Amino acid sequence: MEQKYLSKLHPTVDYGAGVFLLIIGILTILGNSAVLVTAVKRSSHLKSPELLIINLAVTDLGMAISMYPLAIASAWNHAWLGGDASCIYYALMGFLFGVSSMMTLCMMAVIRFLVTNSSTSNSNTINKNAVCILIAFIWLGSLLWAILPLLGWGYYGPEPFGISCTIAWSEFHNSANGFSFILSMFILCTLLPALTILSCYLGIAWKVRKAYQEIQNSDRIPNAAKLERRLTLMAVFVSVGFLGAWTPYTAVSFWSIFNSSKSLHPVITLLPCLFAKSSTVYNPFIYYVFSKTFRREIKQMKCCCGWRAHFFNTENSIENPMSMMWMGRENACVCPTAKANNGEASTQ
């Protein structure tokens, strides 16, 4: 076993990290599977931009299934399993799904911005074929970035704490190859998408605020304006959950670029990595909080499985977990089965 693949952590910390990843993995698989099941049941009513939410669930599931078992086994083994081959595989999968998630969130923000700022229906301009092509480009672009280190531009290597693998950040100063790859990756895959997301949601916030100012002298705020605000909050939470989870890891990675990784305690490098992996869990909980329909689907699935636990209630929820998020007041609609159930929901 090479020294670089040995754990730099106390065995208790290794076990704790493995347990944490196991819990995150189970929650990720259950939550995002529920999102996909709901999407399949509503397939005939899905709007085209909802495919991006499905794609986001696929990236989260892909990360949990392809990466977490190896990370858990390595943590409990106190050393990375599989050597260089599995290290490259793990880092490639993490880069692939990470870039896919980031680009999907970026496109979600752009489409949400276009829908919010359009005075007419977007259903004719944003069709399913266009979104499918967009998703295909997201995956092709992410795959290209992920395989570039295999083609000689950039490097993969173990994390400072020894039981995980990622981009070799330390190569930023060691070679022109590593410098150009990390700089290009940071600008094109992190900085520009993050600025696009921020700009879109600031534009949406300005639009919603302007709409509220126009109706502030009214006796009450129209339901359409309240809906716009909730849709914006839902979309913002999805993006903030991902960016917030990955920001500490980005900060530690940049520290490793400009300083020796040995200057940080191994636990300090481990915690942001674990926090970043938790990003795969958040979205189903956000949909659950904001959507009566998604909660109802979850409860139906629980009943089919014989479960009887009670979930919390949220009054300020929207009727459709995905399509009302995108389509705005002109296109807000509920599928026939949801309409049938809304009579019961309104009496609660």
PDB file of C-alpha atoms in Angstrom, residues 138-320:
ATOM      1  CA  ILE A 138     -24.379  19.332 -20.264  1.00  0.00           C
ATOM      2  CA  TRP A 139     -23.396  15.666 -20.051  1.00  0.00           C
ATOM      3  CA  LEU A 140     -21.055  15.790 -23.048  1.00  0.00           C
ATOM      4  CA  GLY A 141     -19.324  18.889 -21.709  1.00  0.00           C
ATOM      5  CA  SER A 142     -19.034  17.396 -18.219  1.00  0.00           C
ATOM      6  CA  LEU A 143     -17.661  14.133 -19.624  1.00  0.00           C
ATOM      7  CA  LEU A 144     -15.106  16.031 -21.682  1.00  0.00           C
ATOM      8  CA  TRP A 145     -13.856  17.910 -18.623  1.00  0.00           C
ATOM      9  CA  ALA A 146     -13.744  14.691 -16.596  1.00  0.00           C
ATOM     10  CA  ILE A 147     -11.610  12.784 -19.121  1.00  0.00           C
ATOM     11  CA  LEU A 148      -9.189  15.631 -19.865  1.00  0.00           C
ATOM     12  CA  PRO A 149      -6.835  14.544 -17.022  1.00  0.00           C
ATOM     13  CA  LEU A 150      -6.784  11.077 -18.603  1.00  0.00           C
ATOM     14  CA  LEU A 151      -5.725  12.657 -21.894  1.00  0.00           C
ATOM     15  CA  GLY A 152      -2.835  14.503 -20.298  1.00  0.00           C
ATOM     16  CA  TRP A 153      -4.291  17.881 -19.269  1.00  0.00           C
ATOM     17  CA  GLY A 154      -4.530  18.029 -15.491  1.00  0.00           C
ATOM     18  CA  TYR A 155      -4.133  15.320 -12.892  1.00  0.00           C
ATOM     19  CA  TYR A 156      -6.159  13.268 -10.426  1.00  0.00           C
ATOM     20  CA  GLY A 157      -4.802  12.256  -7.033  1.00  0.00           C
ATOM     21  CA  PRO A 158      -5.635  11.469  -3.397  1.00  0.00           C
ATOM     22  CA  GLU A 159      -7.019  14.013  -0.960  1.00  0.00           C
ATOM     23  CA  PRO A 160      -4.667  15.199   1.822  1.00  0.00           C
ATOM     24  CA  PHE A 161      -6.412  12.947   4.359  1.00  0.00           C
ATOM     25  CA  GLY A 162      -5.760   9.873   2.219  1.00  0.00           C
ATOM     26  CA  ILE A 163      -9.129   8.137   1.810  1.00  0.00           C
ATOM     27  CA  SER A 164     -10.641  10.082  -1.081  1.00  0.00           C
ATOM     28  CA  CYS A 165      -9.513  11.269  -4.504  1.00  0.00           C
ATOM     29  CA  THR A 166     -10.064  14.422  -6.537  1.00  0.00           C
ATOM     30  CA  ILE A 167      -8.280  16.882  -8.811  1.00  0.00           C
ATOM     31  CA  ALA A 168      -4.604  17.237  -7.881  1.00  0.00           C
ATOM     32  CA  TRP A 169      -4.816  20.818  -6.642  1.00  0.00           C
ATOM     33  CA  SER A 170      -1.172  20.871  -5.581  1.00  0.00           C
ATOM     34  CA  GLU A 171      -0.141  20.625  -9.248  1.00  0.00           C
ATOM     35  CA  PHE A 172      -1.213  24.269  -9.725  1.00  0.00           C
ATOM     36  CA  HIS A 173       2.320  25.445  -8.927  1.00  0.00           C
ATOM     37  CA  ASN A 174       4.209  22.300  -9.883  1.00  0.00           C
ATOM     38  CA  SER A 175       3.609  22.405 -13.635  1.00  0.00           C
ATOM     39  CA  ALA A 176       2.203  24.585 -16.395  1.00  0.00           C
ATOM     40  CA  ASN A 177      -0.092  21.682 -17.249  1.00  0.00           C
ATOM     41  CA  GLY A 178      -1.671  21.654 -13.802  1.00  0.00           C
ATOM     42  CA  PHE A 179      -1.788  25.451 -13.645  1.00  0.00           C
ATOM     43  CA  SER A 180      -3.661  25.864 -16.943  1.00  0.00           C
ATOM     44  CA  PHE A 181      -6.106  23.041 -16.206  1.00  0.00           C
ATOM     45  CA  ILE A 182      -7.072  24.197 -12.722  1.00  0.00           C
ATOM     46  CA  LEU A 183      -7.358  27.847 -13.779  1.00  0.00           C
ATOM     47  CA  SER A 184      -9.510  26.995 -16.813  1.00  0.00           C
ATOM     48  CA  MET A 185     -11.661  24.591 -14.827  1.00  0.00           C
ATOM     49  CA  PHE A 186     -12.212  27.139 -12.064  1.00  0.00           C
ATOM     50  CA  ILE A 187     -13.235  29.914 -14.459  1.00  0.00           C
ATOM     51  CA  LEU A 188     -15.425  27.872 -16.823  1.00  0.00           C
ATOM     52  CA  CYS A 189     -16.912  25.258 -14.479  1.00  0.00           C
ATOM     53  CA  THR A 190     -17.179  27.189 -11.210  1.00  0.00           C
ATOM     54  CA  LEU A 191     -16.855  30.960 -11.416  1.00  0.00           C
ATOM     55  CA  LEU A 192     -18.896  31.717 -14.548  1.00  0.00           C
ATOM     56  CA  PRO A 193     -21.788  29.340 -13.669  1.00  0.00           C
ATOM     57  CA  ALA A 194     -21.903  30.706 -10.103  1.00  0.00           C
ATOM     58  CA  LEU A 195     -21.978  34.307 -11.360  1.00  0.00           C
ATOM     59  CA  THR A 196     -24.693  33.378 -13.859  1.00  0.00           C
ATOM     60  CA  ILE A 197     -26.808  31.798 -11.117  1.00  0.00           C
ATOM     61  CA  LEU A 198     -26.315  34.821  -8.865  1.00  0.00           C
ATOM     62  CA  SER A 199     -27.143  37.284 -11.654  1.00  0.00           C
ATOM     63  CA  CYS A 200     -30.293  35.412 -12.690  1.00  0.00           C
ATOM     64  CA  TYR A 201     -31.712  35.214  -9.180  1.00  0.00           C
ATOM     65  CA  LEU A 202     -30.849  38.846  -8.469  1.00  0.00           C
ATOM     66  CA  GLY A 203     -32.729  39.714 -11.660  1.00  0.00           C
ATOM     67  CA  ILE A 204     -35.679  37.604 -10.548  1.00  0.00           C
ATOM     68  CA  ALA A 205     -35.641  39.231  -7.096  1.00  0.00           C
ATOM     69  CA  TRP A 206     -35.662  42.670  -8.717  1.00  0.00           C
ATOM     70  CA  LYS A 207     -38.584  41.670 -10.931  1.00  0.00           C
ATOM     71  CA  VAL A 208     -40.595  40.297  -8.014  1.00  0.00           C
ATOM     72  CA  ARG A 209     -39.805  43.354  -5.863  1.00  0.00           C
ATOM     73  CA  LYS A 210     -40.931  45.643  -8.678  1.00  0.00           C
ATOM     74  CA  ALA A 211     -44.177  43.695  -8.982  1.00  0.00           C
ATOM     75  CA  TYR A 212     -44.783  44.061  -5.238  1.00  0.00           C
ATOM     76  CA  GLN A 213     -44.161  47.807  -5.426  1.00  0.00           C
ATOM     77  CA  GLU A 214     -46.746  48.146  -8.170  1.00  0.00           C
ATOM     78  CA  ILE A 215     -49.416  46.500  -6.042  1.00  0.00           C
ATOM     79  CA  GLN A 216     -48.375  47.770  -2.601  1.00  0.00           C
ATOM     80  CA  ASN A 217     -51.383  50.112  -2.433  1.00  0.00           C
ATOM     81  CA  SER A 218     -53.797  47.255  -3.008  1.00  0.00           C
ATOM     82  CA  ASP A 219     -55.917  45.858  -0.191  1.00  0.00           C
ATOM     83  CA  ARG A 220     -54.226  42.492  -0.557  1.00  0.00           C
ATOM     84  CA  ILE A 221     -51.398  40.943  -2.540  1.00  0.00           C
ATOM     85  CA  PRO A 222     -52.674  38.793  -5.450  1.00  0.00           C
ATOM     86  CA  ASN A 223     -52.079  35.077  -5.252  1.00  0.00           C
ATOM     87  CA  ALA A 224     -50.042  35.238  -8.469  1.00  0.00           C
ATOM     88  CA  ALA A 225     -47.522  37.578  -6.825  1.00  0.00           C
ATOM     89  CA  LYS A 226     -47.274  35.317  -3.782  1.00  0.00           C
ATOM     90  CA  LEU A 227     -46.732  32.371  -6.102  1.00  0.00           C
ATOM     91  CA  GLU A 228     -43.895  34.162  -7.891  1.00  0.00           C
ATOM     92  CA  ARG A 229     -42.183  34.795  -4.565  1.00  0.00           C
ATOM     93  CA  ARG A 230     -42.485  31.162  -3.462  1.00  0.00           C
ATOM     94  CA  LEU A 231     -41.254  29.912  -6.833  1.00  0.00           C
ATOM     95  CA  THR A 232     -38.217  32.140  -6.551  1.00  0.00           C
ATOM     96  CA  LEU A 233     -37.489  30.974  -3.009  1.00  0.00           C
ATOM     97  CA  MET A 234     -37.752  27.344  -4.048  1.00  0.00           C
ATOM     98  CA  ALA A 235     -35.358  27.808  -6.950  1.00  0.00           C
ATOM     99  CA  VAL A 236     -32.941  29.834  -4.824  1.00  0.00           C
ATOM    100  CA  PHE A 237     -32.873  27.199  -2.064  1.00  0.00           C
ATOM    101  CA  VAL A 238     -31.957  24.492  -4.572  1.00  0.00           C
ATOM    102  CA  SER A 239     -28.983  26.520  -5.805  1.00  0.00           C
ATOM    103  CA  VAL A 240     -27.932  27.776  -2.383  1.00  0.00           C
ATOM    104  CA  GLY A 241     -27.967  24.214  -1.045  1.00  0.00           C
ATOM    105  CA  PHE A 242     -25.489  23.099  -3.698  1.00  0.00           C
ATOM    106  CA  LEU A 243     -23.255  26.185  -3.681  1.00  0.00           C
ATOM    107  CA  GLY A 244     -23.266  26.424   0.109  1.00  0.00           C
ATOM    108  CA  ALA A 245     -22.243  22.788   0.471  1.00  0.00           C
ATOM    109  CA  TRP A 246     -19.363  23.106  -1.980  1.00  0.00           C
ATOM    110  CA  THR A 247     -18.017  26.511  -0.913  1.00  0.00           C
ATOM    111  CA  PRO A 248     -15.998  25.245   2.109  1.00  0.00           C
ATOM    112  CA  TYR A 249     -14.459  22.514  -0.062  1.00  0.00           C
ATOM    113  CA  THR A 250     -13.545  25.095  -2.708  1.00  0.00           C
ATOM    114  CA  ALA A 251     -11.930  27.285  -0.049  1.00  0.00           C
ATOM    115  CA  VAL A 252      -9.827  24.406   1.300  1.00  0.00           C
ATOM    116  CA  SER A 253      -8.859  23.387  -2.235  1.00  0.00           C
ATOM    117  CA  PHE A 254      -7.647  26.889  -2.976  1.00  0.00           C
ATOM    118  CA  TRP A 255      -5.674  26.872   0.247  1.00  0.00           C
ATOM    119  CA  SER A 256      -3.997  23.720  -1.029  1.00  0.00           C
ATOM    120  CA  ILE A 257      -3.156  25.548  -4.252  1.00  0.00           C
ATOM    121  CA  PHE A 258      -1.278  28.384  -2.581  1.00  0.00           C
ATOM    122  CA  ASN A 259      -0.046  26.532   0.505  1.00  0.00           C
ATOM    123  CA  SER A 260       1.144  23.079   1.381  1.00  0.00           C
ATOM    124  CA  SER A 261      -1.724  20.722   2.190  1.00  0.00           C
ATOM    125  CA  LYS A 262       0.344  19.568   5.169  1.00  0.00           C
ATOM    126  CA  SER A 263      -0.238  22.993   6.753  1.00  0.00           C
ATOM    127  CA  LEU A 264      -3.845  21.954   7.443  1.00  0.00           C
ATOM    128  CA  HIS A 265      -4.844  19.250   9.906  1.00  0.00           C
ATOM    129  CA  PRO A 266      -6.282  16.222   8.038  1.00  0.00           C
ATOM    130  CA  VAL A 267      -9.627  16.653   9.807  1.00  0.00           C
ATOM    131  CA  ILE A 268      -9.857  20.219   8.464  1.00  0.00           C
ATOM    132  CA  THR A 269      -9.543  18.864   4.928  1.00  0.00           C
ATOM    133  CA  LEU A 270     -11.981  16.010   5.616  1.00  0.00           C
ATOM    134  CA  LEU A 271     -14.925  18.027   6.954  1.00  0.00           C
ATOM    135  CA  PRO A 272     -15.462  20.236   3.857  1.00  0.00           C
ATOM    136  CA  CYS A 273     -15.258  17.114   1.692  1.00  0.00           C
ATOM    137  CA  LEU A 274     -18.011  15.422   3.693  1.00  0.00           C
ATOM    138  CA  PHE A 275     -20.099  18.593   3.704  1.00  0.00           C
ATOM    139  CA  ALA A 276     -19.805  18.853  -0.088  1.00  0.00           C
ATOM    140  CA  LYS A 277     -21.053  15.295  -0.498  1.00  0.00           C
ATOM    141  CA  SER A 278     -24.123  16.163   1.580  1.00  0.00           C
ATOM    142  CA  SER A 279     -25.301  18.384  -1.304  1.00  0.00           C
ATOM    143  CA  THR A 280     -26.906  15.313  -2.882  1.00  0.00           C
ATOM    144  CA  VAL A 281     -29.452  15.128  -0.049  1.00  0.00           C
ATOM    145  CA  TYR A 282     -31.034  18.579   0.075  1.00  0.00           C
ATOM    146  CA  ASN A 283     -33.242  18.879  -3.001  1.00  0.00           C
ATOM    147  CA  PRO A 284     -35.927  16.288  -2.128  1.00  0.00           C
ATOM    148  CA  PHE A 285     -36.381  17.955   1.266  1.00  0.00           C
ATOM    149  CA  ILE A 286     -36.774  21.347  -0.442  1.00  0.00           C
ATOM    150  CA  TYR A 287     -39.457  19.910  -2.756  1.00  0.00           C
ATOM    151  CA  TYR A 288     -41.138  18.304   0.253  1.00  0.00           C
ATOM    152  CA  VAL A 289     -41.324  21.609   2.149  1.00  0.00           C
ATOM    153  CA  PHE A 290     -42.677  23.601  -0.797  1.00  0.00           C
ATOM    154  CA  SER A 291     -45.028  21.133  -2.445  1.00  0.00           C
ATOM    155  CA  LYS A 292     -48.257  19.560  -1.244  1.00  0.00           C
ATOM    156  CA  THR A 293     -48.273  17.281  -4.274  1.00  0.00           C
ATOM    157  CA  PHE A 294     -44.804  15.893  -3.567  1.00  0.00           C
ATOM    158  CA  ARG A 295     -45.713  15.335   0.100  1.00  0.00           C
ATOM    159  CA  ARG A 296     -48.849  13.549  -0.969  1.00  0.00           C
ATOM    160  CA  GLU A 297     -46.859  11.291  -3.300  1.00  0.00           C
ATOM    161  CA  ILE A 298     -44.418  10.490  -0.487  1.00  0.00           C
ATOM    162  CA  LYS A 299     -47.259   9.599   1.855  1.00  0.00           C
ATOM    163  CA  GLN A 300     -48.813   7.358  -0.791  1.00  0.00           C
ATOM    164  CA  MET A 301     -45.496   5.571  -1.264  1.00  0.00           C
ATOM    165  CA  LYS A 302     -45.224   5.162   2.496  1.00  0.00           C
ATOM    166  CA  CYS A 303     -48.686   3.668   2.671  1.00  0.00           C
ATOM    167  CA  CYS A 304     -47.775   1.200  -0.081  1.00  0.00           C
ATOM    168  CA  CYS A 305     -44.747   0.160   1.972  1.00  0.00           C
ATOM    169  CA  GLY A 306     -46.741  -0.101   5.179  1.00  0.00           C
ATOM    170  CA  TRP A 307     -45.044   2.850   6.886  1.00  0.00           C
ATOM    171  CA  ARG A 308     -47.001   5.051   9.282  1.00  0.00           C
ATOM    172  CA  ALA A 309     -44.623   7.829  10.334  1.00  0.00           C
ATOM    173  CA  HIS A 310     -46.013  11.400  10.130  1.00  0.00           C
ATOM    174  CA  PHE A 311     -44.329  14.191   8.212  1.00  0.00           C
ATOM    175  CA  PHE A 312     -44.454  17.864   9.201  1.00  0.00           C
ATOM    176  CA  ASN A 313     -47.003  20.142   7.484  1.00  0.00           C
ATOM    177  CA  THR A 314     -46.225  23.298   5.537  1.00  0.00           C
ATOM    178  CA  GLU A 315     -49.065  25.726   4.857  1.00  0.00           C
ATOM    179  CA  ASN A 316     -47.287  27.939   2.318  1.00  0.00           C
ATOM    180  CA  SER A 317     -46.720  25.240  -0.270  1.00  0.00           C
ATOM    181  CA  ILE A 318     -47.389  25.170  -3.978  1.00  0.00           C
ATOM    182  CA  GLU A 319     -49.503  22.599  -5.734  1.00  0.00           C
ATOM    183  CA  ASN A 320     -46.972  21.151  -8.137  1.00  0.00           C
TER     184      ASN A 320
END
